[in-house]
Coordinates of C-alpha atoms in Angstrom, one line a residue:
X1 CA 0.0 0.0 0.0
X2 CA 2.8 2.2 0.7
X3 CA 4.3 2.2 -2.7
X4 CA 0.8 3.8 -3.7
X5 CA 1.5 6.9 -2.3
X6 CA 3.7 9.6 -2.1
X7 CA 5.5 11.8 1.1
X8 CA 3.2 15.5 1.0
X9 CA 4.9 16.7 4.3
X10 CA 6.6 15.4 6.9
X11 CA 5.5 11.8 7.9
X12 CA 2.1 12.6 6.0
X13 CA 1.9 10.3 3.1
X14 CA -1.3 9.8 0.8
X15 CA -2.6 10.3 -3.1
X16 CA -0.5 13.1 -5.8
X17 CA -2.1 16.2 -5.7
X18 CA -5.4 16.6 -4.2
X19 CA -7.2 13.6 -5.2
X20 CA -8.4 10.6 -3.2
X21 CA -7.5 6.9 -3.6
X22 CA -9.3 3.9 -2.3
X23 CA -7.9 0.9 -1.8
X24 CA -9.8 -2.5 -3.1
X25 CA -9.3 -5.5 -0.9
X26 CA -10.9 -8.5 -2.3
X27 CA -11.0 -12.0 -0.5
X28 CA -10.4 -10.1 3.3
X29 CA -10.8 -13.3 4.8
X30 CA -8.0 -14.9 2.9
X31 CA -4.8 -14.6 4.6
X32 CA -4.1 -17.8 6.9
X33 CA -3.2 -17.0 10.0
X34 CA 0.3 -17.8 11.8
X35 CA 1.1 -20.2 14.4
X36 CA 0.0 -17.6 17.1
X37 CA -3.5 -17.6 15.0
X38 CA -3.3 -13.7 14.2
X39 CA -3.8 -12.8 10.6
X40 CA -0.9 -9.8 10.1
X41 CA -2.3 -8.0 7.3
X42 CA -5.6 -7.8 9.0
X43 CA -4.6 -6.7 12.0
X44 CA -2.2 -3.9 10.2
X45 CA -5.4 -2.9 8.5
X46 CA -7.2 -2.8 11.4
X47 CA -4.6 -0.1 12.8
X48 CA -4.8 1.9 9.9
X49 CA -8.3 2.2 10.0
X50 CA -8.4 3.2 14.1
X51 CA -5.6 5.5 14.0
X52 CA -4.6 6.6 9.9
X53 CA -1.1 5.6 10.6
X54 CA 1.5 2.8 10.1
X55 CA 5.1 2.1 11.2
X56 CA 7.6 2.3 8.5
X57 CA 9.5 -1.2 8.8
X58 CA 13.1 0.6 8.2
X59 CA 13.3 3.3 10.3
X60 CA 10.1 2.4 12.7
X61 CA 9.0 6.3 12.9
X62 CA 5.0 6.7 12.2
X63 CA 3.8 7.3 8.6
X64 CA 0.2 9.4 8.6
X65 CA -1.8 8.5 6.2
X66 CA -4.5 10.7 4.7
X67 CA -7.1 10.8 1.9
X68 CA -7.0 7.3 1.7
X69 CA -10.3 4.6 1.7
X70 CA -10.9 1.1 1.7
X71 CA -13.0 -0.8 0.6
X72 CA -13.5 -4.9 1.1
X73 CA -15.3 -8.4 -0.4
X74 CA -15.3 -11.3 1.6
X75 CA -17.8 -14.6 1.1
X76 CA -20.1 -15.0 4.0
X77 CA -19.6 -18.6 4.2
X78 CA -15.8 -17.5 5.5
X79 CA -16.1 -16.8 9.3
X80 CA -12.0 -16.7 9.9
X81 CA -11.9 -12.5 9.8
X82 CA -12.1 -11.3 13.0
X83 CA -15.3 -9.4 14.3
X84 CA -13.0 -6.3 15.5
X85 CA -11.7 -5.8 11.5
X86 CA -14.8 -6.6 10.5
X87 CA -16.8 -4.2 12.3
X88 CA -14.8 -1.2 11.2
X89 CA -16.7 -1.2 7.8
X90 CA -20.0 -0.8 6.9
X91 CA -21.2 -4.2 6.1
X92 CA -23.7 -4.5 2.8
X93 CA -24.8 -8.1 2.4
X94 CA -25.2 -9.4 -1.8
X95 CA -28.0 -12.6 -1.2
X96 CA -28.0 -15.2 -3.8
X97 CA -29.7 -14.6 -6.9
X98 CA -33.7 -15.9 -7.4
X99 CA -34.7 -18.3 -9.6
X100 CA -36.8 -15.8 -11.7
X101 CA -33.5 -13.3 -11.8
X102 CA -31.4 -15.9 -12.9
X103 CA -33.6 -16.8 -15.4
X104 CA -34.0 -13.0 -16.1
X105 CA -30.4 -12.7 -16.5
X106 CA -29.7 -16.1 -18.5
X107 CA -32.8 -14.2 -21.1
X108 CA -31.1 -11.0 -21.4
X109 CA -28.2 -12.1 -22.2
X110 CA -28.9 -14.9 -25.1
X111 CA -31.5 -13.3 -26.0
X112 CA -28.8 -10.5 -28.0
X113 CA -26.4 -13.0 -28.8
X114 CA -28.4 -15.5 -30.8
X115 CA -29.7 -12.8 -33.1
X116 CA -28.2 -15.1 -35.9
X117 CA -30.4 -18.0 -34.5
X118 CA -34.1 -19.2 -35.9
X119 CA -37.0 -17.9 -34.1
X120 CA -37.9 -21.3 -32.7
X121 CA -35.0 -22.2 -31.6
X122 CA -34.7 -18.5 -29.6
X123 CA -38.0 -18.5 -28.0
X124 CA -36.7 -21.8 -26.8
X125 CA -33.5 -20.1 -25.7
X126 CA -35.2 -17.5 -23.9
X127 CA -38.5 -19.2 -22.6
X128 CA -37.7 -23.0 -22.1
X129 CA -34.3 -23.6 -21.4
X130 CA -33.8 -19.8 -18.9
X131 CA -36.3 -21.9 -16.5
X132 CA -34.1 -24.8 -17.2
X133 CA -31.0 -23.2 -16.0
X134 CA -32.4 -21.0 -13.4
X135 CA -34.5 -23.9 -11.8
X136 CA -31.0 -26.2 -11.7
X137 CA -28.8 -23.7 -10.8
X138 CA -30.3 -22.4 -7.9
X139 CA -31.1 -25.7 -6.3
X140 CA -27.6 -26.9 -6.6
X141 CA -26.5 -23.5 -4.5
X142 CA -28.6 -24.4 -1.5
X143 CA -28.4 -28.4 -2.1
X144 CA -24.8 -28.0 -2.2
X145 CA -24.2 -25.4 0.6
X146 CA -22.6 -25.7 4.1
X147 CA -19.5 -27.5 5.1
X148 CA -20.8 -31.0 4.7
X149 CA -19.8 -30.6 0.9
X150 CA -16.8 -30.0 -0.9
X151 CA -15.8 -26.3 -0.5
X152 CA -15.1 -26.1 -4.3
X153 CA -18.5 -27.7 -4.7
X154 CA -19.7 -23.8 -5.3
X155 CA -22.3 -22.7 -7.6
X156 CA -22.2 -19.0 -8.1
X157 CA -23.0 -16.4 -11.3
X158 CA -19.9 -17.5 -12.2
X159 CA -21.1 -21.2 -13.6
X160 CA -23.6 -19.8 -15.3
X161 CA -21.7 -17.0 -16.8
X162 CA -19.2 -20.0 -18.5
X163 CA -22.3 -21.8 -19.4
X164 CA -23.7 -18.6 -21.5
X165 CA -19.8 -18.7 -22.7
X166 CA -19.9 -22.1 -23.8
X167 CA -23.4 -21.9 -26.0
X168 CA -21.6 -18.5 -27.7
X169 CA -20.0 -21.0 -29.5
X170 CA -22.6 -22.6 -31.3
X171 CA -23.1 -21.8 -34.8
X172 CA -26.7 -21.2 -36.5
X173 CA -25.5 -23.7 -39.5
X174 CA -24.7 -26.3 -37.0
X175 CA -27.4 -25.9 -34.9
X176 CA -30.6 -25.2 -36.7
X177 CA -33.2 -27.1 -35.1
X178 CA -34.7 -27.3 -31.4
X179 CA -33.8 -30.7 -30.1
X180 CA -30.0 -30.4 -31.3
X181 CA -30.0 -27.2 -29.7
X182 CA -31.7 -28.4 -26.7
X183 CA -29.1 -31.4 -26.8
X184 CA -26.0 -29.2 -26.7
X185 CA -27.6 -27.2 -23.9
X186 CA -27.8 -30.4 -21.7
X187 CA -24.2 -30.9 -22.9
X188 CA -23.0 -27.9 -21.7
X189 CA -24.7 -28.0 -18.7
X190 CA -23.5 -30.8 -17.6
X191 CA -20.0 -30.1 -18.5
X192 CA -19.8 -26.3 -16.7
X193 CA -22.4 -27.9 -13.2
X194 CA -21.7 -31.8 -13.3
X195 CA -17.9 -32.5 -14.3
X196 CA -16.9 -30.9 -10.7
X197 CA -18.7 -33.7 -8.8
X198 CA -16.8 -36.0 -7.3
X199 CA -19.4 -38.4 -5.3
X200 CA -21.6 -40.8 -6.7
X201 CA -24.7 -39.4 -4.6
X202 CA -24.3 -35.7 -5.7
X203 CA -24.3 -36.7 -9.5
X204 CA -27.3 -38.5 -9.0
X205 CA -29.1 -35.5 -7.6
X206 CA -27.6 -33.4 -10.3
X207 CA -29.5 -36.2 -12.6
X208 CA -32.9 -35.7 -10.7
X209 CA -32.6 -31.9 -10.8
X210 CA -31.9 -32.0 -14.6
X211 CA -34.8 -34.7 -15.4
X212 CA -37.2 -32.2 -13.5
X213 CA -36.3 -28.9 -15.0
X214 CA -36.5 -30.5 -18.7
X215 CA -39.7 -32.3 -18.1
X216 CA -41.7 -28.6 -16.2
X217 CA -39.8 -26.5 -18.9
X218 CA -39.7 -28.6 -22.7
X219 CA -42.4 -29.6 -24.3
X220 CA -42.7 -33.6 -24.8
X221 CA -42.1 -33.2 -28.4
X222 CA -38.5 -31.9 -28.2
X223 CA -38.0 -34.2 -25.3
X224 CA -38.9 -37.2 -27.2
X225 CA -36.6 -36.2 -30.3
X226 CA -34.3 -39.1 -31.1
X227 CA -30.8 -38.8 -30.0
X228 CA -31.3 -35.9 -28.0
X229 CA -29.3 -37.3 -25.1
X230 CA -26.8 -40.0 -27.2
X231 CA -25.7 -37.3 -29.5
X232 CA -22.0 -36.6 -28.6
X233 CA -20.9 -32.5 -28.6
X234 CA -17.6 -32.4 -29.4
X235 CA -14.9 -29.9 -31.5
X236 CA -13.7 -30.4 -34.7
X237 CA -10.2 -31.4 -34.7
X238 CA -9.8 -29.8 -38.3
X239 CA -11.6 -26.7 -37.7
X240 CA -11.4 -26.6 -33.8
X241 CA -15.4 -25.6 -33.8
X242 CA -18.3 -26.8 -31.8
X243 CA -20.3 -29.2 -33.5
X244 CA -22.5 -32.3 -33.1
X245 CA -20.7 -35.6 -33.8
X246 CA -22.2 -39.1 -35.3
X247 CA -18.8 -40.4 -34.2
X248 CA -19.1 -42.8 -31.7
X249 CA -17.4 -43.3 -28.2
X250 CA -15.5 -46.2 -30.2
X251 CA -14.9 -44.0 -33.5
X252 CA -13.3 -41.1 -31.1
X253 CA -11.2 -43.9 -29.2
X254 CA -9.6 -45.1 -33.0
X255 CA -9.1 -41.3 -33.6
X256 CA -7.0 -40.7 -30.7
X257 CA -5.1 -43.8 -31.0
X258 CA -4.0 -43.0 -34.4
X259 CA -3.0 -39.8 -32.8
X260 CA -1.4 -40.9 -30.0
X261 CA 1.0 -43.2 -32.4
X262 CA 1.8 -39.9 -34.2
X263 CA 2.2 -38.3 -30.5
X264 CA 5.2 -41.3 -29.7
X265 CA 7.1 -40.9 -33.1
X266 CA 7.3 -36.9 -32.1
X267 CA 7.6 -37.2 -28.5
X268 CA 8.5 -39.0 -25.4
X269 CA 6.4 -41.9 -25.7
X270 CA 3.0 -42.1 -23.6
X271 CA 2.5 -45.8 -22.6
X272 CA -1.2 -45.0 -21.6
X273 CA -4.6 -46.8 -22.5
X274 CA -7.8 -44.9 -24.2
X275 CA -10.8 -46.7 -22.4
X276 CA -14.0 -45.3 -22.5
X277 CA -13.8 -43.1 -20.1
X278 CA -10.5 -42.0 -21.2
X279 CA -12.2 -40.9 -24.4
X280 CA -14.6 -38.4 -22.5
X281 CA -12.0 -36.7 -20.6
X282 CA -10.1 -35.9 -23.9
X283 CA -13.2 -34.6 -25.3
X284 CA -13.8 -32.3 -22.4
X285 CA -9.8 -31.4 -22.3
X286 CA -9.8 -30.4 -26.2
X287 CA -13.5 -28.4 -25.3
X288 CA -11.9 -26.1 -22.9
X289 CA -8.5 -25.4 -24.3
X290 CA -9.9 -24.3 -27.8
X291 CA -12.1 -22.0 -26.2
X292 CA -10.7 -18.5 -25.6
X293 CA -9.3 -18.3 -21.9
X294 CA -9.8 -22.1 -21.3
X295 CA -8.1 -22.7 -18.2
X296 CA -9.1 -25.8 -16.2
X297 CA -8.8 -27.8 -12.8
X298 CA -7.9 -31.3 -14.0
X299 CA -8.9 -33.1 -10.3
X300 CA -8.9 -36.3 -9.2
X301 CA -7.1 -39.1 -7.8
X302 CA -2.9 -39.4 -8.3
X303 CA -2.2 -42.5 -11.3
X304 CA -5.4 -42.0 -13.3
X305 CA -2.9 -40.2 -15.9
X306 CA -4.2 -37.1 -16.2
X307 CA -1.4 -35.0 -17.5
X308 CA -0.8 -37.7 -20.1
X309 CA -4.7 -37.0 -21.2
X310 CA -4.2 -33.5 -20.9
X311 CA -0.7 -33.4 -23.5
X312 CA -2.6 -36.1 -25.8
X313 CA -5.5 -33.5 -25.8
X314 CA -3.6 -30.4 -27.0
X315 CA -1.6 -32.7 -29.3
X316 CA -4.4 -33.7 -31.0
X317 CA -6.0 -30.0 -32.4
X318 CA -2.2 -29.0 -33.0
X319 CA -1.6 -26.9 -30.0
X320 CA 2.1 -26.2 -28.4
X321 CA 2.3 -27.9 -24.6
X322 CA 4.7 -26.9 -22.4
X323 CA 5.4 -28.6 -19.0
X324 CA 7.6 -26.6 -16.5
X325 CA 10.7 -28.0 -15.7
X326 CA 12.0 -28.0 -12.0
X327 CA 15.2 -27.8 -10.7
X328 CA 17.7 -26.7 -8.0
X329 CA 17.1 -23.3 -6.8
X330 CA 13.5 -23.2 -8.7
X331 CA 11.7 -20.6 -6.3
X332 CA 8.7 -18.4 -6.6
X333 CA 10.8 -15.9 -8.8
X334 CA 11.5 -18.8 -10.9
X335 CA 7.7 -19.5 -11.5
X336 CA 7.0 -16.0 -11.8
X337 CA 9.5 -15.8 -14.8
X338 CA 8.2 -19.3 -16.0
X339 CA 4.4 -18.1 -16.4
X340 CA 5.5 -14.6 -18.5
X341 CA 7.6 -16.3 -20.5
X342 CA 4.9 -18.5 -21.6
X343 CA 2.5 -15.7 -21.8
X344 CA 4.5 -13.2 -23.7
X345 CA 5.2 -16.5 -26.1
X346 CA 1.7 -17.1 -26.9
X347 CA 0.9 -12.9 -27.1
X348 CA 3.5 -12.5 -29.6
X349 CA 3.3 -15.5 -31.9
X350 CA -0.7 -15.4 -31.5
X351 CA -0.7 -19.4 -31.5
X352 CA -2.7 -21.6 -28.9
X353 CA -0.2 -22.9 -26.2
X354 CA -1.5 -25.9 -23.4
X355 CA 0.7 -25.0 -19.9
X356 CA 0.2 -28.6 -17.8
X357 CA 1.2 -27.6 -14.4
X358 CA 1.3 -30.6 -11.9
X359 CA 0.9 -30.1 -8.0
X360 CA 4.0 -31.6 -7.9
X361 CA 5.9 -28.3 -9.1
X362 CA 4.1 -26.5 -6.6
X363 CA 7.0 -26.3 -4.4
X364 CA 5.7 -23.7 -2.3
X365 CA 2.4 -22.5 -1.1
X366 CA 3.1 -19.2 -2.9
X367 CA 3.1 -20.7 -5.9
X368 CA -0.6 -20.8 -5.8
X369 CA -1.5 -17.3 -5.7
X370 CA 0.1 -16.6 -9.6
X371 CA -1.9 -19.8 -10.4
X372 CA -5.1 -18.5 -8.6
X373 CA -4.4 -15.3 -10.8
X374 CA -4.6 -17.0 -13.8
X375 CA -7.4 -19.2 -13.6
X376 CA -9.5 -16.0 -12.4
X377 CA -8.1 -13.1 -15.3
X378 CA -5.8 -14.9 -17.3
X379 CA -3.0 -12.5 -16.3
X380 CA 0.1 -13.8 -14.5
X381 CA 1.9 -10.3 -14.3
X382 CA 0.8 -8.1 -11.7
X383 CA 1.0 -10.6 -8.4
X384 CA -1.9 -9.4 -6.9
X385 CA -1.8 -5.3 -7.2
X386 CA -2.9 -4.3 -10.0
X387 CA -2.2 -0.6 -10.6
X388 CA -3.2 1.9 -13.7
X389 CA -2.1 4.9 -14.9
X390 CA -5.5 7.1 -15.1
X391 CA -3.8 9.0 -18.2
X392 CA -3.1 6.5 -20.5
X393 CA -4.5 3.3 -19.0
X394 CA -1.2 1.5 -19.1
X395 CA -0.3 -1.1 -16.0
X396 CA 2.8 1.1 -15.1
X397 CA 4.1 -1.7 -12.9
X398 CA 3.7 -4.3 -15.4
X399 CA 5.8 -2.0 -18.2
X400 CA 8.1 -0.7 -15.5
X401 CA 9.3 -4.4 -15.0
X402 CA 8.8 -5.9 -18.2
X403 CA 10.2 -3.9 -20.1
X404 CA 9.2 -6.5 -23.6
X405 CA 8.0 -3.4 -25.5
X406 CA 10.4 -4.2 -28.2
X407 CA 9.3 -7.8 -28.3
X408 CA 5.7 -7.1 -28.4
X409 CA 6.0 -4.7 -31.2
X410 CA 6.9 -8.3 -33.4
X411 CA 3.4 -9.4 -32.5
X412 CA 2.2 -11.3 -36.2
X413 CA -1.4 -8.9 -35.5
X414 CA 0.6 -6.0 -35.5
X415 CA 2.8 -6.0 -38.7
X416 CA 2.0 -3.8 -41.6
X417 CA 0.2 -1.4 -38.9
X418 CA 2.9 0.9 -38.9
X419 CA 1.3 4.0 -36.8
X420 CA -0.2 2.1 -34.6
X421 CA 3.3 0.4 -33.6
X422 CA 4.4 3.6 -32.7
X423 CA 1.5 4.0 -30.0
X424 CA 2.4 1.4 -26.5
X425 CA -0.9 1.5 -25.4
X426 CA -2.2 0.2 -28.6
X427 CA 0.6 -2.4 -28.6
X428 CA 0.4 -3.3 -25.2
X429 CA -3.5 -3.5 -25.4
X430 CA -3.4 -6.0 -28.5
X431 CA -0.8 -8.2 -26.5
X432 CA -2.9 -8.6 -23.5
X433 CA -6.2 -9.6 -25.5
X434 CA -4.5 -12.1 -27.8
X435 CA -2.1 -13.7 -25.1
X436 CA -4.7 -13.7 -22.2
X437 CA -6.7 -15.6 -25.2
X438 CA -3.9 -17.9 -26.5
X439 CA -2.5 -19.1 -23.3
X440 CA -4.6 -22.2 -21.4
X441 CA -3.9 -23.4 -17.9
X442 CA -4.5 -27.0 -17.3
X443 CA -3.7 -27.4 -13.8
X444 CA -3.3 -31.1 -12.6
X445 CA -4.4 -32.3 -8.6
X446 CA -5.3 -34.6 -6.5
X447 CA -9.2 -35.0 -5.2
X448 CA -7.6 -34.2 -1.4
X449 CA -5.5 -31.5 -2.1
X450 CA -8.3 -29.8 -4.2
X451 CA -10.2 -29.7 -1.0
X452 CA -7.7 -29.0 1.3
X453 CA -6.6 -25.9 -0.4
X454 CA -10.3 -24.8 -1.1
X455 CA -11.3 -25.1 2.4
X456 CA -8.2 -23.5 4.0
X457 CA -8.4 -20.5 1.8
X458 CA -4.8 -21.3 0.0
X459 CA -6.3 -21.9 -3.7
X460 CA -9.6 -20.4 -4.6
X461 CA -10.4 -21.8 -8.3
X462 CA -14.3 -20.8 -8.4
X463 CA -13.9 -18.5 -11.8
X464 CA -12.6 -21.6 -13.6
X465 CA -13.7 -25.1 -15.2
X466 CA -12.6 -28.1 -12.8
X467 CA -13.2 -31.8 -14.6
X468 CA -13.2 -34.4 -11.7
X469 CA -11.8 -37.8 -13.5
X470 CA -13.1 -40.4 -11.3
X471 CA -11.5 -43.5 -10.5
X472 CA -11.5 -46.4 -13.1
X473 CA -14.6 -48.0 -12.6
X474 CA -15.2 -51.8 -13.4
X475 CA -16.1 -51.8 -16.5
X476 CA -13.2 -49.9 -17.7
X477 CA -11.2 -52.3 -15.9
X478 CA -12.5 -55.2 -18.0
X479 CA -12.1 -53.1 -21.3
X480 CA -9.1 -52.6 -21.0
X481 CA -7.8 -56.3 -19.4
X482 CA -10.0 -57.5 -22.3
X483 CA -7.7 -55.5 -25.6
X484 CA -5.0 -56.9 -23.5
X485 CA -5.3 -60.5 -23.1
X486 CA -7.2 -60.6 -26.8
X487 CA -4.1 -61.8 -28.3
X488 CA -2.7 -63.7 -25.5
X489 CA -2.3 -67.4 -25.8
X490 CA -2.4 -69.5 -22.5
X491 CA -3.3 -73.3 -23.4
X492 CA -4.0 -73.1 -27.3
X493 CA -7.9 -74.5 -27.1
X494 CA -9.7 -71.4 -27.9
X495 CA -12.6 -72.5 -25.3
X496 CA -9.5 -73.1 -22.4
X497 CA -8.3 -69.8 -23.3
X498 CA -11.6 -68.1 -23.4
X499 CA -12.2 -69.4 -19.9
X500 CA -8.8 -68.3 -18.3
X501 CA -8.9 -65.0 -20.1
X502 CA -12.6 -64.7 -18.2
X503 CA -10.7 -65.6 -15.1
X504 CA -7.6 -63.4 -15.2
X505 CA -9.7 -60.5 -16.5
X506 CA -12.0 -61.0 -13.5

């Protein structure tokens, strides 16, 4: 806070000139305490608010501080703030949407971006499926409240801002007609509400909540279309679009085989098998990372292979992947220097680049708050202040250190634009929308250590896509033992060897 402002006389520090600044604090209730259970920067805040003054950590004489406001979020299901910081502000509580403003907002919204769109197939936008989606979503927030559940189990404007993301994406040409449409809305829907459940009970609800909403808001007709809940969403590998498929689970599987050959001839090999299930996490992998800002939580439990998935995924609609590389000395500086090196790469060349990070190169608790700050914005720069000059809008702190100017201006975008090379901003503003759009985040963890981190306040990943890959179930298992022992020979009488390959598969 103190490199905000600037000395006006004496120990009286505050804004330039006469103007007032307020300082935003989001998240209050974020820093963990220490072993004595005090939460520092609360408590410095606190004094600052009784008494407009802090202790300069050099010279330990009193700084005044003047002109100077601030202004806090916290979530009310986090009660670790103390009352006495807490009661210095004046408290405004934000309920939880309603159904009908939900459903008001879901309306607005796609009602002016499918002006491209058939009539029928917007009235059922607008009419049909906003009850759909308001009646789900806000039954999952208080179904899936309190501390009984998951702490990333949290369903907030956010989910159904990425679902209104996802449907963007749909072309008219593709989808024409009501069911399909109504088909890739359940898609979606499951992918942005039910690919973060982890437990077998909660899908199931999920499943009821969904069954209800279609059946109170769709007519029978569309319900009863054929293949409205077989048809498979999935993006074009040559044109990296949206579409429906009439490739099968199996068809898929043969695709990314063939790809995966082409993957080992190129690459370390992967030694990794494409069951079923396999197949749909690819799918949902390739969804989000060919979607502008695609970042995703890849959770679930450590062996399942889920950074092999994830590099077979970008591999296969020709996108860069990069894996960080740890070694001796590798500090938070270190990953600092990693992540905008990555993200001035993918500015500059304008190209689609996959960063796999594993929660095994999260050496250091610390690590997570540049992660955190890319899953929310896309923007691994700042470290948590984010400062801007009022005159030009440039992030001073961000050009200050940088200092890439010259390596931005050999942006592909900007070439043959010869006045508007000569302007930063301009420069600097293309750079951030292209590389904030080219870079994706595909950050790999355990089921545990998701909820760990989410419930102690250390990693926060509610503005972003998490997939939970759930453990092989039994049928997997026998898929896969089955390709196996196909071509194994144990006795040489086919029926003998169909029985023992039963056996062992069993």
């Amino acid at each position: 806070m103190s490199e905000e402002l600037v000395q006006k006389a004496g120990n009286v520090y505050g804004p330039g000139g006469h103007r007032k600044m307020v300082f935003f604090i989001d998240d209050l209730s974020r820093p963990r305490p220490d072993e004595y259970e005090v939460r520092s920067t609360n408590a410095l805040l606190q004094q600052h608010m009784d008494y407009a003054t802090w202790y300069d950590r050099s010279t330990l004489l009193p700084h005044k501080i003047v002109n100077v406001q601030c202004l806090a979020a916290m979530s009310s299901h986090n009660h670790g703030t103390s009352a006495r910081v807490v009661q210095r502000f004046t408290t405004i509580t934000v309920p939880a949407p309603y159904e009908s403003t939900v459903a008001s907002l879901y309306d607005s919204i796609m009602s002016s971006t499918m002006k491209q769109f058939p009539e029928e197939i917007r009235e059922c936008s607008t009419q049909s499926l906003a009850g759909v989606a308001a009646y789900v979503h806000t039954r999952l927030s208080l179904n899936f409240s309190g501390v009984i559940f998951p702490s990333f189990y949290s369903f907030t404007l956010h989910e159904l801002r990425a679902l209104i993301k996802a449907l963007s994406r749909a072309s008219p040409e593709l989808y024409s007609n009501v069911p399909v449409y109504v088909s890739l809305f359940v898609h979606e829907f499951h992918r942005v509400y039910r690919d973060r459940l982890f437990i077998d009970t909660d899908v199931k609800v999920f499943e009821g909540l969904m069954k209800d909403a279609l059946r109170k808001f769709v007519e029978p007709s569309v319900l009863s279309a054929p293949g409205l809940h077989t048809t498979i969403h999935a993006v074009d590998l040559s044109t990296l679009t949206l579409a429906p498929s009439s490739q099968s689970i199996e068809r898929w599987s043969t695709i990314f085989r063939d790809k995966m050959v082409d993957y080992n001839t190129l690459f370390p090999t992967i030694d990794s098998e494409l069951w079923s299930g396999a197949i749909e996490q690819i799918l949902r992998i390739i969804r989000l990372i060919t979607s502008p800002r695609g970042h995703m939580v890849f959770a679930g439990q450590q062996g399942l292979g889920k950074d092999k998935l994830a590099k077979i995924a970008a591999f296969c609609c020709g996108m860069q992947f990069v894996q960080l590389s740890m070694k001796i000395g590798y500090d938070l500086e270190s990953f600092r220097e990693d992540l905008e090196s990555n993200f001035i790469w993918a500015g500059v060349h304008g190209e689609d680049r996959a960063l796999i990070i594993r929660e095994e190169e999260i050496l250091d608790e610390t690590f997570l708050v540049l992660v955190n700050q890319i899953l929310s914005s896309s923007f691994p720069f700042s470290g948590g202040r984010q400062s801007t000059d009022t005159a030009s809008g440039t992030d001073v702190h961000v050009l200050s250190r940088l200092n890439k100017m010259e390596t931005i201006r050999q942006m592909k975008s900007l070439q043959g634009r010869e006045e508007e090379l000569e302007n930063p901003q301009v420069c600097w503003n293309e750079f951030i929308m292209q590389a904030k759009a080219k870079l994706h985040l595909v950050f790999s963890m355990s089921q545990s250590n998701l909820e760990n981190m989410t419930r102690s306040q250390v990693f926060v990943p509610h503005k972003c896509y998490i997939n939970a890959m759930l453990p092989w179930s039994k049928e997997s298992l026998t898929e896969i033992a089955t390709r196996k022992l196909d071509d194994v020979q144990f006795h040489g009488d086919s029926e003998v060897d169909d029985k023992l390959r039963y056996s062992v598969m069993h």
